XYZ file of C-alpha atoms in Angstrom:
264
model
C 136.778 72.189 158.723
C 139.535 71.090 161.095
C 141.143 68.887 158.469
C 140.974 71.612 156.077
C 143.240 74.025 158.439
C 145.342 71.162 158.914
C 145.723 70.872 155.833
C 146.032 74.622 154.947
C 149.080 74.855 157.621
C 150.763 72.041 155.923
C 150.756 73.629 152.724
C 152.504 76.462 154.494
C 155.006 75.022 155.948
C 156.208 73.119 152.974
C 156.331 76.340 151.018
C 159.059 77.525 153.882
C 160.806 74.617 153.392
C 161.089 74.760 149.660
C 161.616 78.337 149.991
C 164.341 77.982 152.354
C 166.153 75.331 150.475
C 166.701 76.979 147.326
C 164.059 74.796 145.391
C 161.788 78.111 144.512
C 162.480 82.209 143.916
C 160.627 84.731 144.424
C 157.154 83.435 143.698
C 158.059 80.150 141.874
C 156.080 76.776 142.515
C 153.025 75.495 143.067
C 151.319 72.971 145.857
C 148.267 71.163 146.136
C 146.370 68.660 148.697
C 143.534 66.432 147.298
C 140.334 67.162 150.062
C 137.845 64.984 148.537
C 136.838 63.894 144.778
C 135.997 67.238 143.733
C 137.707 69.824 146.251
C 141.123 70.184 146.604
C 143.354 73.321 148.049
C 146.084 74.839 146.070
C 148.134 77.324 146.448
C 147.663 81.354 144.835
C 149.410 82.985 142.325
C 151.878 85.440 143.066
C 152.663 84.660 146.342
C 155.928 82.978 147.793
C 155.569 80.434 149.003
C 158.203 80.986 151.910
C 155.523 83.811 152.819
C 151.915 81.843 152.876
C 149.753 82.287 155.556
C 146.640 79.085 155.832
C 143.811 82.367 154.980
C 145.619 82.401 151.548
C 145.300 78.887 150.399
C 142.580 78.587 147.834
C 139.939 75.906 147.508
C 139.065 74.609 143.535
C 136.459 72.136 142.410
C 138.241 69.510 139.640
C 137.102 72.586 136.915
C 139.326 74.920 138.909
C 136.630 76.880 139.683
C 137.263 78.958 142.914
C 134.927 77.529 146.192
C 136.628 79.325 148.923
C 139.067 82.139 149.144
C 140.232 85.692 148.089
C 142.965 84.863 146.035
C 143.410 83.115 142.374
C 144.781 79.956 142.143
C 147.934 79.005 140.625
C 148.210 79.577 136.932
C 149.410 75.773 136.549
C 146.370 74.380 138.256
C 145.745 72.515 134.674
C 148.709 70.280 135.818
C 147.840 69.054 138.965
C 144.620 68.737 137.983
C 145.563 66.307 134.862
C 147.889 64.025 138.031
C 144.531 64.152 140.273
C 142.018 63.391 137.151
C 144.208 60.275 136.006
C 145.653 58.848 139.388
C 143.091 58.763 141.983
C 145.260 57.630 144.727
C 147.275 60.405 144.442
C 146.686 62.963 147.059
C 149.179 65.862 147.062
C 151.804 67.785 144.504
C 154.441 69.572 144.464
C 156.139 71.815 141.580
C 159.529 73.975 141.903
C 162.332 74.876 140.152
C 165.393 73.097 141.837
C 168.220 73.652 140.738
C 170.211 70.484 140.099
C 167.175 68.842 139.441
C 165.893 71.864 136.838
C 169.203 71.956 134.821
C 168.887 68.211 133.902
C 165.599 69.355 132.974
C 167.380 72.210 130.958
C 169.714 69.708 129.619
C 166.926 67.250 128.659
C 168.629 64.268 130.700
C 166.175 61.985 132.747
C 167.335 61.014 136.207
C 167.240 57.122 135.232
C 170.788 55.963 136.067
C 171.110 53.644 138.573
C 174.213 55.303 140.812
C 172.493 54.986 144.519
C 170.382 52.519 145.947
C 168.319 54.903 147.739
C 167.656 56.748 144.223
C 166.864 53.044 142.427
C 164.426 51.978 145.566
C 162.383 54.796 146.641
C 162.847 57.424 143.599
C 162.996 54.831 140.526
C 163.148 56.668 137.084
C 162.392 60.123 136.607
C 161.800 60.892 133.301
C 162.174 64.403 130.971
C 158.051 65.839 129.488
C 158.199 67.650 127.009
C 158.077 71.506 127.274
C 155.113 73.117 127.252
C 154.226 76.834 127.604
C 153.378 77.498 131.190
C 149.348 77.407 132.227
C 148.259 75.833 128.733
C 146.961 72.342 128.074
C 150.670 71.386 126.914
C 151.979 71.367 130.082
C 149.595 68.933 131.115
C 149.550 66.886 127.916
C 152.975 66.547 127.810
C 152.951 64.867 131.604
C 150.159 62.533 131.170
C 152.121 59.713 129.290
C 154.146 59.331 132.132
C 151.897 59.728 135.310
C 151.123 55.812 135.777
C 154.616 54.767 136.087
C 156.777 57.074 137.701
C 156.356 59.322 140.916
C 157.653 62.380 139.037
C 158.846 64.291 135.910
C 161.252 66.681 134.843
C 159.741 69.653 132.995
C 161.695 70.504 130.335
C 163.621 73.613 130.516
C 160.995 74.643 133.075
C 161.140 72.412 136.515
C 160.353 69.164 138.570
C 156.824 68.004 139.311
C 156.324 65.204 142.230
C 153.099 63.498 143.401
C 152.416 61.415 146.328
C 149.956 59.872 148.618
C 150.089 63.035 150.928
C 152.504 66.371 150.730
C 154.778 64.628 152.966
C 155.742 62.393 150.501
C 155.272 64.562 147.278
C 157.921 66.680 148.963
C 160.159 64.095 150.186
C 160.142 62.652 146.589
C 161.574 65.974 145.321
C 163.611 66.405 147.916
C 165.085 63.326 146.868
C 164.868 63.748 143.471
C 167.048 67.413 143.573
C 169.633 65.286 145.800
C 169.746 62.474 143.088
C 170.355 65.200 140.342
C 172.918 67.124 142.401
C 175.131 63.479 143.259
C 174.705 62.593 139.684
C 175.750 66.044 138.484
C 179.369 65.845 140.984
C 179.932 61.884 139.918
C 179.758 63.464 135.861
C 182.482 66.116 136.555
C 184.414 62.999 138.411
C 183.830 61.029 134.753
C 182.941 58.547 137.840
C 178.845 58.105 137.334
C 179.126 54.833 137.695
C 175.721 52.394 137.388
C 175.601 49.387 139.542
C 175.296 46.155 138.026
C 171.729 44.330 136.924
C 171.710 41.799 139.170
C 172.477 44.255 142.234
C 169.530 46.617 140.364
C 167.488 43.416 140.434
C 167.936 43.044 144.077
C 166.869 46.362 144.868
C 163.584 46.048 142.896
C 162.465 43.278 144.260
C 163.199 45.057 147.703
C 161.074 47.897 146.223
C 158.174 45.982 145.286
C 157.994 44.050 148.710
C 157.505 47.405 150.276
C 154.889 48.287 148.156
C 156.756 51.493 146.232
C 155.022 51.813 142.835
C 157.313 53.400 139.764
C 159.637 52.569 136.970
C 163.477 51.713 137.832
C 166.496 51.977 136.627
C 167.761 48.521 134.751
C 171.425 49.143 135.841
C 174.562 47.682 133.699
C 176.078 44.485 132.715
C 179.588 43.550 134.420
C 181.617 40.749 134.972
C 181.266 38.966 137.680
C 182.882 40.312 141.293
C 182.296 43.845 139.227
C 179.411 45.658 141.727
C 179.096 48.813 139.614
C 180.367 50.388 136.091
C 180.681 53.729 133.790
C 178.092 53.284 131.208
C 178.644 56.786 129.049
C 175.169 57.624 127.311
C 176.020 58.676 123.338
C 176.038 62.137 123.134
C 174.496 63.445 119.827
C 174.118 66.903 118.186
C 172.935 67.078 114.627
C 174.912 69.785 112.912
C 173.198 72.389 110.873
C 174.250 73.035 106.988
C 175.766 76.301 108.371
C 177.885 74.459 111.032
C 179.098 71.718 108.420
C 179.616 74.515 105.521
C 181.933 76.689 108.141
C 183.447 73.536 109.009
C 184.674 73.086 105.120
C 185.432 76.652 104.618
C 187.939 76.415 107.686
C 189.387 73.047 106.777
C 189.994 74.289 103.582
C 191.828 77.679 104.647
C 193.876 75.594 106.818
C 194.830 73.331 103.911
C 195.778 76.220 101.245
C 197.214 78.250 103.847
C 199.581 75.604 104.223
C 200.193 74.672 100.895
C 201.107 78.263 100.551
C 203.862 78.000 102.820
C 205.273 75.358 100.973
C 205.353 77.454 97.685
């Protein structure tokens, strides 16, 4: 029972710090602590979570059935549960809406470049699921392919998810995943995102691994030699509609007789 308090408090107090930072609005987000195999506390829905109090917090079973409290559970409960259900040495989660972090979501652009190597160590590769409507099975679905091998997602045009071996770290991951977005975001209206080099990559992943971090990294770039870090630009595609490419030819062609015209 005195864990569980603990536990309870904690929850609260990293819903003020979220809150606080910007990463949440109004009553955005989601948090959850792993008790035991079956029990876990989560947060309610409805509530910010700059506001919680520990009497709030709600305890679920792995069904999300309701074992202790006066409040309902988050609506995404499906989602954690799906992180808990397939990594069993996961113990806490986090999910807000930050925004640096959010609009690569938006954007569809994974957090996988290597431009720090704080971001290539601890964070590694945070990759984009695919949307899913809110509180369904798609949510979770579409964040189960990546669960094994990466310490967070992006939710398309929805959020960020972390997970950790307590909230402590679940948070600090997104803490450092929103900073990663937000330096990667200033570097792109530089045209200065520079990636460092494979063999300095290389370096910092077998750093990683010696400290026992788990999770996909970023490959880096190739250089020449004495060249520590370089612009790789990613291809940017957009498949044009028969609409775009038939107003395309209608103006082309205006132009073309309006000119010849001129010359009549």
């Amino acid at each position: 029972m005195i864990s569980e308090i603990k536990y309870k408090k904690q929850i609260c107090e990293i819903g003020k710090r979220i809150y606080d930072k910007g990463f949440v609005a109004a009553n955005d987000g989601n948090i959850s602590i792993r008790l035991c195999e079956d029990e876990f506390l989560i947060t309610p829905t409805g509530v910010s979570k700059g506001f919680m109090t520990p009497e709030i917090i709600v305890k679920v079973n792995a069904a999300g059935e309701v074992l202790e409290g006066d409040y309902r559970p988050t609506s995404e409960m499906k989602m954690h549960m799906l992180v808990y259900q397939e990594r069993p040495d996961i113990q806490a989660i986090v999910h807000v809406h930050p925004p640096y972090a959010t609009a690569f979501a938006i954007a569809g652009i994974p957090l996988d470049q290597a431009i720090m190597p704080e971001s290539v160590v601890y964070l590694g590769t945070i990759p984009v699921a695919e949307y899913g409507t809110p509180s369904t099975e798609e949510v979770p679905n579409a964040v189960k392919k990546y669960v094994y091998d990466h310490q967070g997602v992006l939710l398309e045009n929805h959020g960020a998810l972390t997970w950790g071996r307590d909230l402590e770290q679940a948070y600090f991951l997104m803490e450092s995943m929103e900073f990663t977005a937000k330096i990667n975001w200033i570097a792109k209206q530089l045209n200065g995102d520079r990636e460092l080099s494979k063999k300095h990559v290389q370096t910092l992943v077998d750093m990683k691994t010696k400290m026992g971090i788990k999770g996909n990294s970023p490959i880096g770039v190739d250089t020449e030699p004495g060249v520590h870090a370089m612009k790789r630009i990613p291809p940017m595609e957009k498949n044009l509609s028969k609409q775009d490419l038939q107003t395309i030819v209608e103006n082309v062609t205006k132009n073309i007789l309006d000119e010849l015209k001129k010359h009549l």
